[in-house]
Short mmCIF file of C-alpha atoms in Angstrom, two decimals:
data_model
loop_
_atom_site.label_atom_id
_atom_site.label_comp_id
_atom_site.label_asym_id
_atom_site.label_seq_id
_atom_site.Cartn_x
_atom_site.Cartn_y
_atom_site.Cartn_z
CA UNK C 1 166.45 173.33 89.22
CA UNK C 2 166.17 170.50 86.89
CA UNK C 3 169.48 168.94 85.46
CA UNK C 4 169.74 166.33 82.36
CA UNK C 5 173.10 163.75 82.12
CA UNK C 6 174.00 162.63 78.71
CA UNK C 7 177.23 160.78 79.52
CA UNK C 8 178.15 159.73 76.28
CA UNK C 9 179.65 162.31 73.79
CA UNK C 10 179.99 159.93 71.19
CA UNK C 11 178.18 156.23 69.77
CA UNK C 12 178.72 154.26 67.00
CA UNK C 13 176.84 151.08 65.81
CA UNK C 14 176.81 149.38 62.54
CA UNK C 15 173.58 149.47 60.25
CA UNK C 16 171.28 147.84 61.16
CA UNK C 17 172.32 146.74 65.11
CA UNK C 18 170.86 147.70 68.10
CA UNK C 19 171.75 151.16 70.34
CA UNK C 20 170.94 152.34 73.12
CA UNK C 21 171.56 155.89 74.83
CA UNK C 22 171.60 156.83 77.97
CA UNK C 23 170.19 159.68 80.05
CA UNK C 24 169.93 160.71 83.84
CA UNK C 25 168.12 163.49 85.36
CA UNK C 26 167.43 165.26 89.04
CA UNK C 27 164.27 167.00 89.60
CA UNK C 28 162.15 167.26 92.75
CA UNK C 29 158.84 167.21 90.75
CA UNK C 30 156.71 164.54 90.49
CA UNK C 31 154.40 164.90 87.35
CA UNK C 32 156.68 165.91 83.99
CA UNK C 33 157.85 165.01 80.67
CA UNK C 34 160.85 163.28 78.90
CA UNK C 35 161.91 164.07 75.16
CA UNK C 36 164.61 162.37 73.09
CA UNK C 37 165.56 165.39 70.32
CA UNK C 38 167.39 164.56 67.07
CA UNK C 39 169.60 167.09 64.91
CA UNK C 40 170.56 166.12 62.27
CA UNK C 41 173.01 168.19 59.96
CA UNK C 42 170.01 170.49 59.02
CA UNK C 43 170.46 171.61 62.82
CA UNK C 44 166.54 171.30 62.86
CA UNK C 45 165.50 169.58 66.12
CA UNK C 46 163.16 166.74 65.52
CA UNK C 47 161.53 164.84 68.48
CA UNK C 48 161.71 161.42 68.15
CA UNK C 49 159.68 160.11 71.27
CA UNK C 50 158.46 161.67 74.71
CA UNK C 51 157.19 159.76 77.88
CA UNK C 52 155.07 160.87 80.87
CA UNK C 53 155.86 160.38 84.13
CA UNK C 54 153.01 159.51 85.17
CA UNK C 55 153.12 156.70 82.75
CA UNK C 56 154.51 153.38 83.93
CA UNK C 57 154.85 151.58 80.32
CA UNK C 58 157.48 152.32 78.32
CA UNK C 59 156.72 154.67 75.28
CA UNK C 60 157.51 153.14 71.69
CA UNK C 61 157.70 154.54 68.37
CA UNK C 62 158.45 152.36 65.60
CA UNK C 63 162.13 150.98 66.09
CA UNK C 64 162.77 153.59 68.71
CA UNK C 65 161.62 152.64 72.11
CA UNK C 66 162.65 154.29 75.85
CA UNK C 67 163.57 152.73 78.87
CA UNK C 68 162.00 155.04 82.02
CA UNK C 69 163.09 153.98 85.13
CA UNK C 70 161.51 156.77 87.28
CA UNK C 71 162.69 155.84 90.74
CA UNK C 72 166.84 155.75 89.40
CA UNK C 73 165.63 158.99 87.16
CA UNK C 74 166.70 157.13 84.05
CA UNK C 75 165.64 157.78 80.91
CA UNK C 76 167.77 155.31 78.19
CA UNK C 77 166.75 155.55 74.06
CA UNK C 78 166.79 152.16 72.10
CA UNK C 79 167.17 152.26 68.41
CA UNK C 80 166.82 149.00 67.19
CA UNK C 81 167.55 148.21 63.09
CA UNK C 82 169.95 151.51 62.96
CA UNK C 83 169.45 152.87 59.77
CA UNK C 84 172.03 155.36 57.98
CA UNK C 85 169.16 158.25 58.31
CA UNK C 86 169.50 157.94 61.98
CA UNK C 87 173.00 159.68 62.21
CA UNK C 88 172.87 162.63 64.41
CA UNK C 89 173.15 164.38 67.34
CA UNK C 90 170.58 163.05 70.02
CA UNK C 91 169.14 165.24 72.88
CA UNK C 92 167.60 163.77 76.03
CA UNK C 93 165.20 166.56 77.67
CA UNK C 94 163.05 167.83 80.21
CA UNK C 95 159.66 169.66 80.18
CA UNK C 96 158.06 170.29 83.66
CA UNK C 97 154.27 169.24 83.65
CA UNK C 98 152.78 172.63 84.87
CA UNK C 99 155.20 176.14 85.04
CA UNK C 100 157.16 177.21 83.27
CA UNK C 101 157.48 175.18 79.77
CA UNK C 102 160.74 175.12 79.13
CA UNK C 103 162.95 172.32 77.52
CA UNK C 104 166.11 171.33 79.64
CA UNK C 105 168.28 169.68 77.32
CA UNK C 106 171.37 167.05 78.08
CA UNK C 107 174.55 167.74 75.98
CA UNK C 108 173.59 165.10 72.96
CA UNK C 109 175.11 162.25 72.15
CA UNK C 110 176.51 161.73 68.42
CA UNK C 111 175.40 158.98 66.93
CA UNK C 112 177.68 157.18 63.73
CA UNK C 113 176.30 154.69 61.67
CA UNK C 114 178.82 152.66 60.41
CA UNK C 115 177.73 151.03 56.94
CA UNK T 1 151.20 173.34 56.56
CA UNK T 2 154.65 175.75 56.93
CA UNK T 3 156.83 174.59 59.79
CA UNK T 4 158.59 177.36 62.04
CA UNK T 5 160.53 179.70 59.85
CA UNK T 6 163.62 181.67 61.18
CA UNK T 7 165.84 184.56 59.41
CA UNK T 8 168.22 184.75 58.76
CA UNK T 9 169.78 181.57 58.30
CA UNK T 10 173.17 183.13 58.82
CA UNK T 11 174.36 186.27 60.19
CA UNK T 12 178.01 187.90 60.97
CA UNK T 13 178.35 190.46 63.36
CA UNK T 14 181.21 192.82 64.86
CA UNK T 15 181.56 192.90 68.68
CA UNK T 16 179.33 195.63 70.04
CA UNK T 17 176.99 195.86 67.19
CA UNK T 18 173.55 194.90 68.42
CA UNK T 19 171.45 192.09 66.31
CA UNK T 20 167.70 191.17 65.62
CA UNK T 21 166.62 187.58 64.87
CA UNK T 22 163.06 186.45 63.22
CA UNK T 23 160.93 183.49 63.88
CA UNK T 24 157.86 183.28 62.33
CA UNK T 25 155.63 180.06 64.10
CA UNK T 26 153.40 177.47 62.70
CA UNK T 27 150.34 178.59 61.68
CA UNK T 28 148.19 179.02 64.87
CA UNK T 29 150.85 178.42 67.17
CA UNK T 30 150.87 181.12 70.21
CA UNK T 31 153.94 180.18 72.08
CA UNK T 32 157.40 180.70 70.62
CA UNK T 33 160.46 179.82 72.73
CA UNK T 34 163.90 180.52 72.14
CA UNK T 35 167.14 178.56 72.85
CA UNK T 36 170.84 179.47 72.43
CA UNK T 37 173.13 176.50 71.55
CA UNK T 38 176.68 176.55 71.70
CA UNK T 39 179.66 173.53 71.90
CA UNK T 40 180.55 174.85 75.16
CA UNK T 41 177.04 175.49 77.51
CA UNK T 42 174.64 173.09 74.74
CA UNK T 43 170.93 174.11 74.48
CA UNK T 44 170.28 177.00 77.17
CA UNK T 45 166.96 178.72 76.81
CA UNK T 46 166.49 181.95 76.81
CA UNK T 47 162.55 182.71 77.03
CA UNK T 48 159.28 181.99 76.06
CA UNK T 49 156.48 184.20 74.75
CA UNK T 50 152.61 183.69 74.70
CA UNK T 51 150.36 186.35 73.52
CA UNK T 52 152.70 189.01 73.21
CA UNK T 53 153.58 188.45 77.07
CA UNK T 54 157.28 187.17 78.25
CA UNK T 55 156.28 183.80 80.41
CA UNK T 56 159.58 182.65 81.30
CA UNK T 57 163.21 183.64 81.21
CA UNK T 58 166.40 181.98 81.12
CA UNK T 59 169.72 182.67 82.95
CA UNK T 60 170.43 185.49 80.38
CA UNK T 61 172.09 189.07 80.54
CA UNK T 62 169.81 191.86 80.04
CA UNK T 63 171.22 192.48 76.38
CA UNK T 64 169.48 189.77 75.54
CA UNK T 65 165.73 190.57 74.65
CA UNK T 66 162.70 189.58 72.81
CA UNK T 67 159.15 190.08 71.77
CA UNK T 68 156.05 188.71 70.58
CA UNK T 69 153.67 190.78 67.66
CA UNK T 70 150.13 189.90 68.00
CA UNK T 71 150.30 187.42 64.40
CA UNK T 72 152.71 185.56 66.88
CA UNK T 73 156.10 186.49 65.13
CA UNK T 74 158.52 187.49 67.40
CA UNK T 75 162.23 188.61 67.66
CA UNK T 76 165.00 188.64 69.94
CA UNK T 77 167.81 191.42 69.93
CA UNK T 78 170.89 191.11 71.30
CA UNK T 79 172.87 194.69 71.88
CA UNK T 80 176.47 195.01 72.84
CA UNK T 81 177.43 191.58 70.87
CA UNK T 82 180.33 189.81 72.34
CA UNK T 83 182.28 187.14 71.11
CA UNK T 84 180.75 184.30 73.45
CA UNK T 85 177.11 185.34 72.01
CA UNK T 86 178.13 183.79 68.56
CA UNK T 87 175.44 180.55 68.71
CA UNK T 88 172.83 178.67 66.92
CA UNK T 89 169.64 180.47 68.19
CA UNK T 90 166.88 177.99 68.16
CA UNK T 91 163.21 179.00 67.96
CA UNK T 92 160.56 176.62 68.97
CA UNK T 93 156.84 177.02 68.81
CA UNK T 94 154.17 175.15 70.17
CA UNK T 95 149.66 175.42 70.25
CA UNK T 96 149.31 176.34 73.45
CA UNK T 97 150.93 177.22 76.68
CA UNK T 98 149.27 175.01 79.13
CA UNK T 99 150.22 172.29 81.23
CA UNK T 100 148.69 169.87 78.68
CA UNK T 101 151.49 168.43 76.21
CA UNK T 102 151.70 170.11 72.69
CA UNK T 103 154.61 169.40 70.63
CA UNK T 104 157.23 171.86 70.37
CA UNK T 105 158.39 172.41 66.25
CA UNK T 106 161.59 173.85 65.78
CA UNK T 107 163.26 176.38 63.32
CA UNK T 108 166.15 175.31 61.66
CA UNK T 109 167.85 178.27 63.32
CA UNK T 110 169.86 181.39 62.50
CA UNK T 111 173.50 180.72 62.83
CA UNK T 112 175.61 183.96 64.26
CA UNK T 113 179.06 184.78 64.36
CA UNK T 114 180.65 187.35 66.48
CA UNK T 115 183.78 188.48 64.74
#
Protein backbone atom coordinates (compact mmCIF):
# COMPACT_ATOMS: atom_id res chain seq x y z
CA UNK A 1 0.00 0.00 0.00
CA UNK A 2 1.03 3.44 -0.77
CA UNK A 3 1.91 5.84 2.21
CA UNK A 4 2.39 9.87 1.98
CA UNK A 5 4.77 11.82 4.89
CA UNK A 6 3.93 15.38 5.51
CA UNK A 7 6.27 16.04 8.43
CA UNK A 8 5.46 19.42 9.10
CA UNK A 9 2.13 20.26 10.90
CA UNK A 10 2.70 23.76 10.80
CA UNK A 11 4.77 26.74 8.40
CA UNK A 12 4.94 30.18 8.55
CA UNK A 13 6.70 32.69 6.18
CA UNK A 14 6.30 36.33 5.79
CA UNK A 15 4.61 37.84 2.55
CA UNK A 16 6.19 37.71 0.06
CA UNK A 17 9.40 35.12 1.02
CA UNK A 18 10.07 31.95 -0.19
CA UNK A 19 8.55 28.31 1.28
CA UNK A 20 9.01 25.27 0.74
CA UNK A 21 7.09 21.99 1.95
CA UNK A 22 8.04 18.86 2.23
CA UNK A 23 6.67 15.43 1.33
CA UNK A 24 7.87 11.69 1.34
CA UNK A 25 6.20 8.73 0.02
CA UNK A 26 6.69 4.62 -0.28
CA UNK A 27 5.19 2.88 -3.12
CA UNK A 28 6.47 -0.12 -5.08
CA UNK A 29 5.03 1.21 -8.42
CA UNK A 30 6.86 2.65 -10.94
CA UNK A 31 4.57 4.82 -13.25
CA UNK A 32 2.14 7.33 -10.94
CA UNK A 33 1.20 10.71 -10.01
CA UNK A 34 2.00 13.44 -7.37
CA UNK A 35 -0.60 16.26 -6.31
CA UNK A 36 -0.02 19.19 -3.95
CA UNK A 37 -3.94 19.97 -2.63
CA UNK A 38 -4.83 23.32 -1.04
CA UNK A 39 -7.86 24.00 1.47
CA UNK A 40 -8.41 26.83 2.20
CA UNK A 41 -11.10 27.91 4.87
CA UNK A 42 -13.86 27.13 2.24
CA UNK A 43 -12.65 23.40 2.96
CA UNK A 44 -12.82 23.11 -0.96
CA UNK A 45 -9.72 21.21 -2.16
CA UNK A 46 -7.97 22.99 -4.93
CA UNK A 47 -4.95 21.37 -6.74
CA UNK A 48 -2.29 23.51 -7.10
CA UNK A 49 0.29 21.40 -9.22
CA UNK A 50 0.75 17.55 -10.09
CA UNK A 51 3.93 15.80 -11.55
CA UNK A 52 4.41 12.48 -13.39
CA UNK A 53 6.70 10.10 -12.60
CA UNK A 54 7.67 9.40 -15.52
CA UNK A 55 8.68 12.95 -15.92
CA UNK A 56 12.23 13.91 -15.02
CA UNK A 57 11.76 17.93 -15.07
CA UNK A 58 10.36 19.49 -12.41
CA UNK A 59 6.65 20.67 -12.88
CA UNK A 60 6.03 24.58 -12.44
CA UNK A 61 3.07 26.61 -12.12
CA UNK A 62 3.43 30.18 -11.79
CA UNK A 63 5.26 30.92 -8.36
CA UNK A 64 4.62 27.39 -7.26
CA UNK A 65 7.14 24.94 -8.44
CA UNK A 66 7.96 21.04 -7.07
CA UNK A 67 11.01 19.46 -6.32
CA UNK A 68 10.66 15.42 -7.42
CA UNK A 69 13.37 13.51 -6.42
CA UNK A 70 12.07 10.04 -7.49
CA UNK A 71 14.87 7.78 -6.37
CA UNK A 72 14.68 9.40 -2.32
CA UNK A 73 10.63 9.39 -3.08
CA UNK A 74 10.58 13.10 -2.40
CA UNK A 75 8.20 15.25 -3.43
CA UNK A 76 8.98 19.08 -1.78
CA UNK A 77 6.39 22.30 -2.87
CA UNK A 78 8.13 25.77 -3.41
CA UNK A 79 6.06 28.83 -3.12
CA UNK A 80 8.04 31.58 -4.01
CA UNK A 81 6.52 35.51 -3.52
CA UNK A 82 3.99 34.09 -0.65
CA UNK A 83 1.06 35.96 -1.02
CA UNK A 84 -1.69 36.38 1.87
CA UNK A 85 -4.23 34.24 -0.51
CA UNK A 86 -1.91 31.39 -0.13
CA UNK A 87 -2.82 30.63 3.61
CA UNK A 88 -4.08 27.18 4.00
CA UNK A 89 -3.87 23.82 4.63
CA UNK A 90 -1.60 22.02 1.96
CA UNK A 91 -1.99 18.30 0.96
CA UNK A 92 0.78 16.31 -0.71
CA UNK A 93 -0.90 13.17 -2.60
CA UNK A 94 -0.80 10.13 -4.46
CA UNK A 95 -2.71 8.80 -7.52
CA UNK A 96 -1.50 5.38 -8.91
CA UNK A 97 -1.08 5.55 -12.82
CA UNK A 98 -3.37 2.53 -13.73
CA UNK A 99 -5.91 0.76 -10.79
CA UNK A 100 -7.54 1.87 -8.74
CA UNK A 101 -7.75 5.92 -8.84
CA UNK A 102 -7.69 6.84 -5.64
CA UNK A 103 -6.00 9.94 -3.94
CA UNK A 104 -3.66 9.04 -0.91
CA UNK A 105 -3.32 12.10 0.92
CA UNK A 106 -0.38 13.23 3.58
CA UNK A 107 -1.74 14.95 6.77
CA UNK A 108 -1.33 18.79 5.33
CA UNK A 109 0.76 21.18 6.36
CA UNK A 110 -0.71 24.72 7.57
CA UNK A 111 0.62 27.33 6.00
CA UNK A 112 0.61 31.22 7.89
CA UNK A 113 1.38 34.13 6.09
CA UNK A 114 2.65 36.55 8.22
CA UNK A 115 1.96 40.21 6.80
CA UNK B 1 -19.72 25.61 -15.96
CA UNK B 2 -21.12 24.37 -12.17
CA UNK B 3 -18.33 22.84 -10.13
CA UNK B 4 -19.19 19.66 -7.89
CA UNK B 5 -22.11 20.44 -5.67
CA UNK B 6 -22.65 18.59 -2.28
CA UNK B 7 -25.76 18.74 0.30
CA UNK B 8 -26.01 19.44 2.67
CA UNK B 9 -23.46 21.71 3.71
CA UNK B 10 -24.07 20.80 7.31
CA UNK B 11 -25.77 18.09 9.01
CA UNK B 12 -26.28 16.96 12.88
CA UNK B 13 -27.04 13.61 13.68
CA UNK B 14 -27.85 11.39 16.92
CA UNK B 15 -25.76 8.20 17.38
CA UNK B 16 -27.53 5.35 15.63
CA UNK B 17 -29.56 7.35 13.28
CA UNK B 18 -28.48 6.48 9.77
CA UNK B 19 -27.56 9.52 7.21
CA UNK B 20 -27.60 10.19 3.33
CA UNK B 21 -25.17 12.65 1.70
CA UNK B 22 -25.55 14.24 -2.04
CA UNK B 23 -22.98 15.06 -4.58
CA UNK B 24 -24.01 16.14 -7.69
CA UNK B 25 -20.62 16.16 -10.34
CA UNK B 26 -19.51 18.49 -12.98
CA UNK B 27 -21.34 18.41 -15.86
CA UNK B 28 -20.19 15.28 -17.83
CA UNK B 29 -18.12 13.97 -15.24
CA UNK B 30 -18.68 9.98 -14.71
CA UNK B 31 -16.53 9.26 -11.77
CA UNK B 32 -17.36 10.57 -8.32
CA UNK B 33 -15.13 9.61 -5.37
CA UNK B 34 -15.64 10.09 -1.89
CA UNK B 35 -13.26 10.92 1.03
CA UNK B 36 -13.82 11.17 4.81
CA UNK B 37 -11.58 13.76 6.60
CA UNK B 38 -11.14 13.99 10.11
CA UNK B 39 -8.20 15.78 12.60
CA UNK B 40 -7.38 12.44 13.77
CA UNK B 41 -7.03 9.76 10.47
CA UNK B 42 -6.84 13.10 7.65
CA UNK B 43 -8.24 12.36 4.13
CA UNK B 44 -9.23 8.50 4.01
CA UNK B 45 -11.23 7.51 0.99
CA UNK B 46 -13.96 5.70 1.03
CA UNK B 47 -14.91 4.68 -2.74
CA UNK B 48 -15.22 5.53 -6.11
CA UNK B 49 -18.09 5.13 -8.57
CA UNK B 50 -18.14 5.02 -12.47
CA UNK B 51 -21.24 4.34 -14.31
CA UNK B 52 -23.35 3.40 -11.60
CA UNK B 53 -20.66 0.58 -10.71
CA UNK B 54 -18.53 0.69 -7.23
CA UNK B 55 -14.67 0.60 -8.67
CA UNK B 56 -12.85 0.83 -5.57
CA UNK B 57 -13.31 0.77 -1.83
CA UNK B 58 -11.62 2.08 1.06
CA UNK B 59 -10.80 0.55 4.50
CA UNK B 60 -14.47 1.24 5.57
CA UNK B 61 -17.15 -0.65 7.77
CA UNK B 62 -19.99 -1.98 5.92
CA UNK B 63 -22.37 0.88 7.32
CA UNK B 64 -20.78 2.86 5.15
CA UNK B 65 -22.36 2.77 1.54
CA UNK B 66 -22.90 4.52 -1.65
CA UNK B 67 -24.29 4.73 -5.11
CA UNK B 68 -24.16 6.12 -8.41
CA UNK B 69 -27.76 7.19 -10.53
CA UNK B 70 -27.24 6.99 -14.15
CA UNK B 71 -27.15 11.36 -14.46
CA UNK B 72 -23.98 10.55 -12.30
CA UNK B 73 -25.33 11.88 -8.86
CA UNK B 74 -24.62 9.70 -6.25
CA UNK B 75 -24.99 9.28 -2.40
CA UNK B 76 -23.44 7.66 0.40
CA UNK B 77 -25.42 6.48 3.60
CA UNK B 78 -24.06 5.83 6.64
CA UNK B 79 -26.48 3.63 9.16
CA UNK B 80 -25.81 3.04 12.79
CA UNK B 81 -23.94 6.65 13.16
CA UNK B 82 -21.34 6.68 15.79
CA UNK B 83 -19.59 9.36 17.27
CA UNK B 84 -16.12 8.78 15.39
CA UNK B 85 -18.19 9.02 11.90
CA UNK B 86 -18.69 12.86 12.58
CA UNK B 87 -16.24 14.19 9.43
CA UNK B 88 -15.97 16.42 6.50
CA UNK B 89 -17.11 14.04 3.67
CA UNK B 90 -15.40 15.11 0.56
CA UNK B 91 -16.76 14.33 -2.91
CA UNK B 92 -14.54 14.49 -5.87
CA UNK B 93 -15.39 14.01 -9.49
CA UNK B 94 -13.39 13.59 -12.38
CA UNK B 95 -14.08 12.89 -16.79
CA UNK B 96 -13.12 9.69 -16.90
CA UNK B 97 -11.88 6.69 -15.07
CA UNK B 98 -8.90 5.67 -16.98
CA UNK B 99 -5.38 5.48 -16.41
CA UNK B 100 -4.96 8.75 -18.36
CA UNK B 101 -4.81 11.90 -15.89
CA UNK B 102 -8.11 13.94 -15.53
CA UNK B 103 -8.33 16.37 -12.82
CA UNK B 104 -10.21 15.53 -9.86
CA UNK B 105 -12.80 18.80 -8.73
CA UNK B 106 -13.88 18.76 -5.37
CA UNK B 107 -17.14 19.62 -3.39
CA UNK B 108 -16.84 21.90 -0.76
CA UNK B 109 -18.18 19.10 1.43
CA UNK B 110 -20.99 18.32 3.87
CA UNK B 111 -19.83 18.79 7.37
CA UNK B 112 -21.49 16.07 9.99
CA UNK B 113 -21.71 15.93 13.53
CA UNK B 114 -22.49 12.94 15.56
CA UNK B 115 -24.03 14.12 18.78
Amino acid sequence: AQTVTQSQPEMSVQEAETVTLSCTYDTSESDYYLFWYKQPPSRQMILVIRQEAYKQQNATENRFSVNFQKAAKSFSLKISDSQLGDAAMYFCAYRSYQGAQKLVFGQGTRLTINP
Amino acid sequence: KAGVTQTPRYLIKTRGQQVTLSCSPISGHRSVSWYQQTPGQGLQFLFEYFSETQRNKGNFPGRFSGRQFSNSRSEMNVSTLELGDSALYLCASRLTQTGLFTEAFFGQGTRLTVV
